[in-house]
mmCIF file of C-alpha atoms and ligand atoms in Angstrom:
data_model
loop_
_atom_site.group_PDB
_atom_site.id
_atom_site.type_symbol
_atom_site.label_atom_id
_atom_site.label_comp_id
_atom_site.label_asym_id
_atom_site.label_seq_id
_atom_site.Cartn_x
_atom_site.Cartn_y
_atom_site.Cartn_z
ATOM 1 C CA UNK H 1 106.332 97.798 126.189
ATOM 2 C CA UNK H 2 104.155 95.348 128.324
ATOM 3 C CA UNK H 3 100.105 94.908 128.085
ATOM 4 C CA UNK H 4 99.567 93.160 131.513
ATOM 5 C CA UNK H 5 102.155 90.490 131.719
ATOM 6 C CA UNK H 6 101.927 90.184 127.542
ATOM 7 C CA UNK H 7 105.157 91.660 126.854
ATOM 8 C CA UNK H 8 105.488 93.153 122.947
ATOM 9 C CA UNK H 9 108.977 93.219 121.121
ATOM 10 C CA UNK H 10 108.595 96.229 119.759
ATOM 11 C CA UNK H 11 106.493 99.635 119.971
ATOM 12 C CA UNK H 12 104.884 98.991 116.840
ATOM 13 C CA UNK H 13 100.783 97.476 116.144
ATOM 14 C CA UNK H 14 98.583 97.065 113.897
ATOM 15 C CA UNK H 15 95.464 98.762 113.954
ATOM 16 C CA UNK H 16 92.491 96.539 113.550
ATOM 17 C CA UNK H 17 91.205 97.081 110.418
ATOM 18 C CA UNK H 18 87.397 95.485 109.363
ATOM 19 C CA UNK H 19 87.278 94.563 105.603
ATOM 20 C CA UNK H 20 91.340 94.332 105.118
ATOM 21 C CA UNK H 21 92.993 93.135 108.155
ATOM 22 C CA UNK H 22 92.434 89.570 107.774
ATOM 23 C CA UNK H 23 94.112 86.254 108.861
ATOM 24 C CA UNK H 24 96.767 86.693 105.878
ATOM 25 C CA UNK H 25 97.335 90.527 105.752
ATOM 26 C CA UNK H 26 97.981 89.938 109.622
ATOM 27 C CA UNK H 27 100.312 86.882 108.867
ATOM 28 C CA UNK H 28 102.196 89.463 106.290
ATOM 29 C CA UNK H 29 102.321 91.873 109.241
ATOM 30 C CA UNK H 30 103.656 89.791 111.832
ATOM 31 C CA UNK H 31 106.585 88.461 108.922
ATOM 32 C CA UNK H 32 107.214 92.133 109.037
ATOM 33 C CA UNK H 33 107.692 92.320 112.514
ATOM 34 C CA UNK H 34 105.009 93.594 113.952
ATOM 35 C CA UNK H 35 104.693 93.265 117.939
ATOM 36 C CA UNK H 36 100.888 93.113 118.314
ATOM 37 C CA UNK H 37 97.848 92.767 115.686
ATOM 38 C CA UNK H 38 94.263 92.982 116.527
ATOM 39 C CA UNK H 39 91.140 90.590 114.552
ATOM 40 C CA UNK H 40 89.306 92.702 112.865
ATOM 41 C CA UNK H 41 85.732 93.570 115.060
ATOM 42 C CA UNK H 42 83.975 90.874 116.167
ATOM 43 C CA UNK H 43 79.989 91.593 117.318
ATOM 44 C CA UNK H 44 79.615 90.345 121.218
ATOM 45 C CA UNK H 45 75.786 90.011 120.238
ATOM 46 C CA UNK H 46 76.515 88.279 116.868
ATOM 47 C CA UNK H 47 78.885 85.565 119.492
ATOM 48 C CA UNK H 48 75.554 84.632 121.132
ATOM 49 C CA UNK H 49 73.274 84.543 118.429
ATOM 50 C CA UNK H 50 74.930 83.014 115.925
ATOM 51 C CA UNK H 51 78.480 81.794 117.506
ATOM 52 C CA UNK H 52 79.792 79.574 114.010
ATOM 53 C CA UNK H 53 79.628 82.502 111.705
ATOM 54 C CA UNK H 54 80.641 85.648 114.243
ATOM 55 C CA UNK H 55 83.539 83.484 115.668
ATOM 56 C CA UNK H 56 84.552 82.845 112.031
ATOM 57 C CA UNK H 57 86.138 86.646 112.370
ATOM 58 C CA UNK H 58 88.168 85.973 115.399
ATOM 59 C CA UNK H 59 89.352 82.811 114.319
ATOM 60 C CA UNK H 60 93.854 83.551 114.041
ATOM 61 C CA UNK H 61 96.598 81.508 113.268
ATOM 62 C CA UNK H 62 99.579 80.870 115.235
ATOM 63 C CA UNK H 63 102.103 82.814 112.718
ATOM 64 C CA UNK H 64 100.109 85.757 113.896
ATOM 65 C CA UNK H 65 100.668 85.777 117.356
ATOM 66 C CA UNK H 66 100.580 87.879 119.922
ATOM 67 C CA UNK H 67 96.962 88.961 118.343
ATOM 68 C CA UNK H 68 93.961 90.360 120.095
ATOM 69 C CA UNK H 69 90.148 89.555 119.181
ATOM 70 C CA UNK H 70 88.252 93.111 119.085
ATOM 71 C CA UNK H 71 84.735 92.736 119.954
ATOM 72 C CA UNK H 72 81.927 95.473 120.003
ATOM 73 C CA UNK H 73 79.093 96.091 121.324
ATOM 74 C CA UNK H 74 76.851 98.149 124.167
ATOM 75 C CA UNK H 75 75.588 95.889 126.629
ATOM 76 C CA UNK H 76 78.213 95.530 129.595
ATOM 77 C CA UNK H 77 77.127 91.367 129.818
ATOM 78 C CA UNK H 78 76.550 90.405 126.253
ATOM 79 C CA UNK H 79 80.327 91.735 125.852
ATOM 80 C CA UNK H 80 81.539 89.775 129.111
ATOM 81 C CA UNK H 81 79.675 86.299 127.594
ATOM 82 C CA UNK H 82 81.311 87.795 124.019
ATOM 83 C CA UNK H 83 84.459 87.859 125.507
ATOM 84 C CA UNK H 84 84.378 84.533 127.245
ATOM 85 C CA UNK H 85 83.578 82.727 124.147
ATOM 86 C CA UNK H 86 86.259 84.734 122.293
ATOM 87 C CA UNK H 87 88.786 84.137 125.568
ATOM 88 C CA UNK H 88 88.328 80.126 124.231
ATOM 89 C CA UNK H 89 90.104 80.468 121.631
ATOM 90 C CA UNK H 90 93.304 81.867 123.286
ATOM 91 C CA UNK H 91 93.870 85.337 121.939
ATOM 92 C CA UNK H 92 96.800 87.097 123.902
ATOM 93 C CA UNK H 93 94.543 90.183 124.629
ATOM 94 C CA UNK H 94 91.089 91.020 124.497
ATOM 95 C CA UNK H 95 90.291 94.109 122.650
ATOM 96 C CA UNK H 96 87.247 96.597 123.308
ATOM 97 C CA UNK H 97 86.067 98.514 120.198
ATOM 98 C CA UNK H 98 85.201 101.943 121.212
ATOM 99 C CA UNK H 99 85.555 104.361 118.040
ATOM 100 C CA UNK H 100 83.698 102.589 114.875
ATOM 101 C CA UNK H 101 82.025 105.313 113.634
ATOM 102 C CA UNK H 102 79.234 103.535 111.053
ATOM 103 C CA UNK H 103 75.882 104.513 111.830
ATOM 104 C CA UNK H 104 75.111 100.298 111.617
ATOM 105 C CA UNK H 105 77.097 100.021 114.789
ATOM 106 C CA UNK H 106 76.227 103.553 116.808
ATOM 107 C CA UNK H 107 72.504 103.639 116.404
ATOM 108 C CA UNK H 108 72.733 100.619 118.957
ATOM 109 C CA UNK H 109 75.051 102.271 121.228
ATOM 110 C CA UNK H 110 78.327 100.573 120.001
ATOM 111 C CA UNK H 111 81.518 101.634 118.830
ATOM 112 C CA UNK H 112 82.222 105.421 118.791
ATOM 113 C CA UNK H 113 78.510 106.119 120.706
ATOM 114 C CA UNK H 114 80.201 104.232 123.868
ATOM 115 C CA UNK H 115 82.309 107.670 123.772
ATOM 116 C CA UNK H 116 79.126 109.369 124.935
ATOM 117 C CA UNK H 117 78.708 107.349 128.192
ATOM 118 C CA UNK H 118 82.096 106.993 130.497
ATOM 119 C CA UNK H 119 79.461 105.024 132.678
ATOM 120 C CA UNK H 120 78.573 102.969 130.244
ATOM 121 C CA UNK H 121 82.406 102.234 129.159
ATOM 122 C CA UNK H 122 83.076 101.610 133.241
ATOM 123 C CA UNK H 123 80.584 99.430 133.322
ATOM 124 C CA UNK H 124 81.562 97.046 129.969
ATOM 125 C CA UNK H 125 85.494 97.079 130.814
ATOM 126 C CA UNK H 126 84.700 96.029 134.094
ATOM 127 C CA UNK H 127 82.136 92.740 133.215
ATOM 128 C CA UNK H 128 84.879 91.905 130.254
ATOM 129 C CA UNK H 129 87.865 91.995 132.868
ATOM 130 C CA UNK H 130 85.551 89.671 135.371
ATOM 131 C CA UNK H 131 84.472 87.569 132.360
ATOM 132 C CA UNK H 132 88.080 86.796 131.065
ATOM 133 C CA UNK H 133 91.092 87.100 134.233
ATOM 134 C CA UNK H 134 93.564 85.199 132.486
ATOM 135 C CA UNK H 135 93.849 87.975 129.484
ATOM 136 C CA UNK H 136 94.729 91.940 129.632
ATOM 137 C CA UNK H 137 91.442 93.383 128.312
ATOM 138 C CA UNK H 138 92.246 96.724 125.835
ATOM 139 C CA UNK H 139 90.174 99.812 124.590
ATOM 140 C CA UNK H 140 90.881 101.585 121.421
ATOM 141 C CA UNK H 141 89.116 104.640 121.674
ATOM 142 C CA UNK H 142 88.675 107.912 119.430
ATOM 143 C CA UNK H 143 89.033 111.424 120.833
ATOM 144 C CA UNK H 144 85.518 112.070 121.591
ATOM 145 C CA UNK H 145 82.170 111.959 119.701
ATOM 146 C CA UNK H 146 82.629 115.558 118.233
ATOM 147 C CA UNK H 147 84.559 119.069 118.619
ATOM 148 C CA UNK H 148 81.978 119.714 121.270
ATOM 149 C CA UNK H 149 82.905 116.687 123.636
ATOM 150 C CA UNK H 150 86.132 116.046 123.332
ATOM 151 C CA UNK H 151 86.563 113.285 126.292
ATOM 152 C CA UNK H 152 89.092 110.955 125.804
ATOM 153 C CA UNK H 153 90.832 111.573 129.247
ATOM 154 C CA UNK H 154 87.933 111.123 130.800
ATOM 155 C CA UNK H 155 86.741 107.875 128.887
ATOM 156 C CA UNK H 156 90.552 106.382 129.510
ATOM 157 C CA UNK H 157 90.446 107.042 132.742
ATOM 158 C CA UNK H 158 87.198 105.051 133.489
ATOM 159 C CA UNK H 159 88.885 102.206 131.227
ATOM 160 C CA UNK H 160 91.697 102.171 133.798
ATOM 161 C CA UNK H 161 89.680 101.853 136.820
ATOM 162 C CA UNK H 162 87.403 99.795 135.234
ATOM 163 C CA UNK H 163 91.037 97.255 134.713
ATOM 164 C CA UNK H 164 91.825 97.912 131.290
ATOM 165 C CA UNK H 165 95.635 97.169 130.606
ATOM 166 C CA UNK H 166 96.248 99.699 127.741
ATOM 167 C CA UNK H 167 94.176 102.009 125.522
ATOM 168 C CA UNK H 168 94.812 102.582 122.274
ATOM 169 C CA UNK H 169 93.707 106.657 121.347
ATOM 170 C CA UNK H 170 92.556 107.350 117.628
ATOM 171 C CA UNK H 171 93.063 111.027 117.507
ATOM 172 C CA UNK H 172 89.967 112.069 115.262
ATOM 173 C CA UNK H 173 86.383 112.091 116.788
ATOM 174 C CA UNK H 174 83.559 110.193 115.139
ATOM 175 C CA UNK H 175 82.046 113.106 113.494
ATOM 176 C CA UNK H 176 85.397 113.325 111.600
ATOM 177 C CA UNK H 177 85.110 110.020 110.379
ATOM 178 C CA UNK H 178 88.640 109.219 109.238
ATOM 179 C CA UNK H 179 88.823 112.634 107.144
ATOM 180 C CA UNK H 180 90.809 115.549 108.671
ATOM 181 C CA UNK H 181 93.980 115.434 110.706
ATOM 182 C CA UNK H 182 94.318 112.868 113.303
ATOM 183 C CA UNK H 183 95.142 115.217 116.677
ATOM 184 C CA UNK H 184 97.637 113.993 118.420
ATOM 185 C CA UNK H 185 97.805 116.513 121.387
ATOM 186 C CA UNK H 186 94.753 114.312 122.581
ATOM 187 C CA UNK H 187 97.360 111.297 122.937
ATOM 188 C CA UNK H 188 99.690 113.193 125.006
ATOM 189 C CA UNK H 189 96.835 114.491 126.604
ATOM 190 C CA UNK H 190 95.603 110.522 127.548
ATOM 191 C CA UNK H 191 98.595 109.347 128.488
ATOM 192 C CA UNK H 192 100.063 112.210 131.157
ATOM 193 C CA UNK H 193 96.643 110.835 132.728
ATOM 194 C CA UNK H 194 97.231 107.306 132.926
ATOM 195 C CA UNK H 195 99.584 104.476 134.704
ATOM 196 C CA UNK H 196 98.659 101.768 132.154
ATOM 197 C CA UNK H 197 100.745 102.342 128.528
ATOM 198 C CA UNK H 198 98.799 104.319 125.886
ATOM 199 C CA UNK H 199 98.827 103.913 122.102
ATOM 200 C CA UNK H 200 99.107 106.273 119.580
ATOM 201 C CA UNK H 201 96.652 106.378 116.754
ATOM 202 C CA UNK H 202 96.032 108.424 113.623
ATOM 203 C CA UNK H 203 97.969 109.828 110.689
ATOM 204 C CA UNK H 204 101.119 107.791 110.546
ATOM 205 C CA UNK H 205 102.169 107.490 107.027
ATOM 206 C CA UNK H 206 105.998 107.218 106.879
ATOM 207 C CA UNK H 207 108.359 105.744 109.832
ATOM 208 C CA UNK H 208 109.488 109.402 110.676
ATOM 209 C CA UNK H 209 105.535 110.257 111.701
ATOM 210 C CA UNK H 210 105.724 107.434 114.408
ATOM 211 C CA UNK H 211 109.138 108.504 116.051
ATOM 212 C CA UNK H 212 107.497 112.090 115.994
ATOM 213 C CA UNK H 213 104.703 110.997 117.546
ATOM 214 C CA UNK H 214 106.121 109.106 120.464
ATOM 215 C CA UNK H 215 108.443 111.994 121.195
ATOM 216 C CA UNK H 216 105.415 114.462 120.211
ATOM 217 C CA UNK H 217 102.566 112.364 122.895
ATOM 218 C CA UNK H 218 105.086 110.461 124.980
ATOM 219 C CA UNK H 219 102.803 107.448 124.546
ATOM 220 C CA UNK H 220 104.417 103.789 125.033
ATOM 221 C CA UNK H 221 103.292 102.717 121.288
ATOM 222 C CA UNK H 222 102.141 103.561 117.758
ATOM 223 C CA UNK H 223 99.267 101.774 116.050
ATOM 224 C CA UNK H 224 99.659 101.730 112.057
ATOM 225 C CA UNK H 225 96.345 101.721 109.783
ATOM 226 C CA UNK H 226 95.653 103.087 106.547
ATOM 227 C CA UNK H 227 99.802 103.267 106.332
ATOM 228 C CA UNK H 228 99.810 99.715 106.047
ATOM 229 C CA UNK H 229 97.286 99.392 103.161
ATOM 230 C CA UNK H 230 99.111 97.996 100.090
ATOM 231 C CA UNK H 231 102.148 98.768 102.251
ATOM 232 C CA UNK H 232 102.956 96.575 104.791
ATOM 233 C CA UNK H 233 106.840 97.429 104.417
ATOM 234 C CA UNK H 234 105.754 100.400 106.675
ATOM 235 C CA UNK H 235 106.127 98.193 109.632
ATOM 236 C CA UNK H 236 109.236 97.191 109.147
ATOM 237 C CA UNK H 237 110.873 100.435 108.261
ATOM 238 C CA UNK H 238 108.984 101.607 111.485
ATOM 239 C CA UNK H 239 110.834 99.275 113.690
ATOM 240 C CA UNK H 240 114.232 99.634 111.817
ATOM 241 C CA UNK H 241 113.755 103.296 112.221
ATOM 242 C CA UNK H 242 112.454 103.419 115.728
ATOM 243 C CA UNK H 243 115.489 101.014 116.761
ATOM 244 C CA UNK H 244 118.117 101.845 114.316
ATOM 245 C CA UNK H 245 117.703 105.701 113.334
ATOM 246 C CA UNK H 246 118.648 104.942 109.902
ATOM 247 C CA UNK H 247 115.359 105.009 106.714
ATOM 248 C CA UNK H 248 115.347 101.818 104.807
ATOM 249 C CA UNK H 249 114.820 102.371 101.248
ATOM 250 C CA UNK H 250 110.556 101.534 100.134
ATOM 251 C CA UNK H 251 110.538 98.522 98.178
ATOM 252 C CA UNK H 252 110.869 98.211 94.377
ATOM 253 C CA UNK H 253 108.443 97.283 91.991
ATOM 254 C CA UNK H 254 109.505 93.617 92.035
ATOM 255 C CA UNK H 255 109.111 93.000 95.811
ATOM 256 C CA UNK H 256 106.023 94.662 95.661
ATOM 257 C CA UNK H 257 104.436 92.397 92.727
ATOM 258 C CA UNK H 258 106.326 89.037 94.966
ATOM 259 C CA UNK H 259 104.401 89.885 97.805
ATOM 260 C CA UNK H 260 101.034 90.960 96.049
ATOM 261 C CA UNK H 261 101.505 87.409 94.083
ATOM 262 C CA UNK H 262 102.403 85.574 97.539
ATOM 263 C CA UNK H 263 99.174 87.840 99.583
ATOM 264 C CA UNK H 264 96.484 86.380 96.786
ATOM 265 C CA UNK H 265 98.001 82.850 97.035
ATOM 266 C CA UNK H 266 97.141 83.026 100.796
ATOM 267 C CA UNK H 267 94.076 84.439 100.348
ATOM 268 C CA UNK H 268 93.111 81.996 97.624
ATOM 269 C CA UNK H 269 94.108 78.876 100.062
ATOM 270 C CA UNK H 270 92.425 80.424 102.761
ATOM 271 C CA UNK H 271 89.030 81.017 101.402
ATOM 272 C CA UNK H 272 88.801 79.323 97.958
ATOM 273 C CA UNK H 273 89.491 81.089 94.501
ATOM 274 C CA UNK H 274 85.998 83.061 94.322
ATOM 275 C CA UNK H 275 86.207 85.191 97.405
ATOM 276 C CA UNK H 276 89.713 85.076 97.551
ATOM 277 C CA UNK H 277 90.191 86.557 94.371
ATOM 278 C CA UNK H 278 87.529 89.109 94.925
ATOM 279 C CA UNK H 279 88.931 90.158 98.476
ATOM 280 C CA UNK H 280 92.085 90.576 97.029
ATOM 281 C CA UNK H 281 90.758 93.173 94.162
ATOM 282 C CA UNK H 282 91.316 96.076 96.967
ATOM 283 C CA UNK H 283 94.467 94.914 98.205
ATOM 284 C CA UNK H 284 95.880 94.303 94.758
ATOM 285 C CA UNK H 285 94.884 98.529 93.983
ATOM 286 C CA UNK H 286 96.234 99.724 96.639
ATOM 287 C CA UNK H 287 100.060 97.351 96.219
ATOM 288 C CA UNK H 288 99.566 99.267 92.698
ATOM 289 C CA UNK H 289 99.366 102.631 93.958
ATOM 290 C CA UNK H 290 102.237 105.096 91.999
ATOM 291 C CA UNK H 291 102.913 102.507 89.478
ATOM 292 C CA UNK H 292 103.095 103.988 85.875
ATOM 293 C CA UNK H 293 99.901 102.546 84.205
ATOM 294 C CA UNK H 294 97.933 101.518 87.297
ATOM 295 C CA UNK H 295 94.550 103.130 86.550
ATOM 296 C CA UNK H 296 94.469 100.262 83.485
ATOM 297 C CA UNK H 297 95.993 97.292 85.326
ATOM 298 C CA UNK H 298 93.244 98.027 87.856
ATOM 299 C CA UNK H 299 90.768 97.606 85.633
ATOM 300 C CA UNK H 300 92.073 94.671 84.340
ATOM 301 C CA UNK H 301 92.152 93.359 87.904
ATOM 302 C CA UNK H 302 88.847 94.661 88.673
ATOM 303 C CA UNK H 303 87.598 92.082 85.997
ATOM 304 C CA UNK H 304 89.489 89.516 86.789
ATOM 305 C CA UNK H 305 87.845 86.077 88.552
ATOM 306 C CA UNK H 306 90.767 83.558 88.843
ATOM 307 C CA UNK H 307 93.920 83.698 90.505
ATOM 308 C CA UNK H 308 95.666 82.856 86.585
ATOM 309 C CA UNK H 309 94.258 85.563 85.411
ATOM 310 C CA UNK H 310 95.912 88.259 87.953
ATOM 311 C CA UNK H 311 98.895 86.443 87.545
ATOM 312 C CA UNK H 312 98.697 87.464 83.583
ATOM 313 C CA UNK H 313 98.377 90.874 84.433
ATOM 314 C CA UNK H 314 100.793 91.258 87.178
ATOM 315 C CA UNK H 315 103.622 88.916 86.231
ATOM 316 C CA UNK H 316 105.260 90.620 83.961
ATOM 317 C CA UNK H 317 105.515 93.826 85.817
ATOM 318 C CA UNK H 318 108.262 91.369 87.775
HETATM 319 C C1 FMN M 1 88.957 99.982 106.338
HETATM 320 C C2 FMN M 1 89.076 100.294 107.795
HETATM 321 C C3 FMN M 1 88.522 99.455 108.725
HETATM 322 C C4 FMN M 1 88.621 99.725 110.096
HETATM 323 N N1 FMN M 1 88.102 98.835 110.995
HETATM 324 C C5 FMN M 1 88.294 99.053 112.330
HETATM 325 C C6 FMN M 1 87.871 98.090 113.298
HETATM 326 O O1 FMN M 1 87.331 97.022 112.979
HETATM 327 N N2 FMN M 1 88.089 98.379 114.603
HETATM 328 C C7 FMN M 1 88.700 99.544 115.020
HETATM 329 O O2 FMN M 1 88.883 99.761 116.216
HETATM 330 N N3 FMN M 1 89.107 100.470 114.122
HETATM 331 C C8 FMN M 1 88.933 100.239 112.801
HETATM 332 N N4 FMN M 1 89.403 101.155 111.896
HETATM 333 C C9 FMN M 1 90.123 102.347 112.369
HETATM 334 C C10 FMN M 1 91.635 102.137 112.378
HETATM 335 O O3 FMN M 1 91.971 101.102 113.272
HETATM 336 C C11 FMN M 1 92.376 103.433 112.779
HETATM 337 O O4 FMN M 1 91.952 103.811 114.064
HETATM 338 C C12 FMN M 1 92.121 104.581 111.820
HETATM 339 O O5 FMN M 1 92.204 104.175 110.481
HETATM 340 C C13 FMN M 1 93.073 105.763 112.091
HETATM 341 O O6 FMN M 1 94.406 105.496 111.722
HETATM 342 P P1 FMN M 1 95.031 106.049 110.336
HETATM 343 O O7 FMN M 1 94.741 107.532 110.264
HETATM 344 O O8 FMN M 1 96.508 105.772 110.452
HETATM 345 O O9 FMN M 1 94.373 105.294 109.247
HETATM 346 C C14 FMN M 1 89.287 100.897 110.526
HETATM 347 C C15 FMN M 1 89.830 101.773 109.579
HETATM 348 C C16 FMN M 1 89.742 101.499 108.227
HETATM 349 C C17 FMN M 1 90.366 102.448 107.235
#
């Protein structure tokens, strides 16, 4: 699997993921071998007018390289002076965000409302490509804006013209928000289109979903999301599965509590005990998803405000 001339180790990514995938849960992704993660979205308007706090987002570490910075927004050379600033700080890819479906974001005409104007799309691949030639630019696109324009093939193909390197297809539109079944004929559809590789989005919960869908869609690469969440073990039982055949067992209850101890500690050193310890409150739920007396160690967490005190409630679940 090669973006351009970045070339990935394996065939599995990490969607980006606003809110959740962060420097750290990226850092945990790439330890379990991920072969590409994305920033979470990063506003091309929010570069120019206030550059300190909007590049904060794209800011990455080395341990989670290869990484792409996903920016969004409408106007085709906002994005390409977006892009520039982001290109600075030597992502491996640039990323174009073409499927966030919050009305915030698609009353300006970004995200999932760029689905509505293949023009428009053209037009902002090609000034980010111009604006940054030393990185493959990316789209990660949904399957239309709803049932009644269903245009992904379309939309792709103007990315590919326009010199995108690989699109990434999300197969729900935006009116289906991320409820329903993800539709991965749409995939299949996209990449019988195209020349550049195409990645699968949408529904993959358990290793056997992504072989199924790269047999199912033929696509080059599957992006996990909400799989991942309190999960990261996904990715590596994807790979092992994808390259071995063989199901590794899901982690115990230790290894999960280890690496829900070791994700706060990172989060704590990376932006102080307060918010580190209150970003972590959603992370720490979802890590405690199927254990027997969750609903009351949640609660516990929920009222927690130092890193001590989740230690108290979690260590002894070790
Ligand atoms: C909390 C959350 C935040 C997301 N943020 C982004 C984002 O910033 N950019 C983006 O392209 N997609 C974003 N998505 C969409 C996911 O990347 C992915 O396309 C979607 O969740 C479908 O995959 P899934 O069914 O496996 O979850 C987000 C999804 C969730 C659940």
């Amino acid at each position: 699997m090669q973006i351009g001339e970045l070339r990935l180790k394996n065939k599995v990514l990490l969607a980006p993921m606003a809110g959740v995938a962060d420097s750290p849960f990226r850092q945990i992704a790439v330890e379990m071998g991920c072969a590409l993660v994305y920033t979470e979205m990063v506003s091309a308007k929010g570069i120019i007018c206030a550059p300190e706090q909007s590049l904060k987002i794209a800011h990455f570490t080395a341990a989670e390289r290869p990484i792409g910075i996903q920016l969004f927004g409408s106007d085709p050379g906002v994005m390409a002076d977006g892009a520039a600033a982001c290109a600075r700080l030597q992502p491996d890819l640039i990323d174009i965000n073409l499927g966030c479906p919050v009305k915030k974001v698609v009353s300006k005409g970004e995200g999932s409302a760029l689905m509505r104007d293949p023009q428009k799309v053209y037009k902002i691949v090609r000034a980010v490509t111009q604006a940054v030639t030393t990185l493959p630019v990316t789209v990660k696109m949904r399957k239309g804006w709803d049932e009644g324009s269903i245009n992904a093939v379309e939309v792709a193909l103007a990315a590919q013209e326009a010199g995108a390197k690989a699109v990434a297809v999300h197969g729900r539109t935006r009116s289906q928000g991320y409820s329903g079944q993800a539709d991965w004929t749409i995939i299949g559809a996209v990449k019988e289109a195209l020349t550049i590789p195409v990645i699968g989005n949408g529904d993959l919960w358990q290793p056997q979903d992504a072989l199924q869908m790269l047999e199912q869609t033929g696509c080059d690469a599957v992006m996990l999301a909400r799989g991942v969440l309190g999960n990261p073990w996904l990715i590596r039982r994807t790979v092992y599965y994808l390259e071995e055949g063989v199901l590794l067992p899901e982690p115990d209850l230790t290894e999960k509590i280890a690496l829900a101890l070791r994700h706060l500690q990172m989060q704590v050193e990376k932006n102080g005990e307060q918010i580190g310890v209150r970003e972590m409150r959603k992370h720490l739920a979802w890590y405690l998803k199927g254990v027997r007396g969750a609903a009351e160690l949640r609660n516990r967490i929920m009222r927690a405000k130092t890193q001590t005190e989740i230690v108290q409630i979690l260590q002894p679940l070790r």
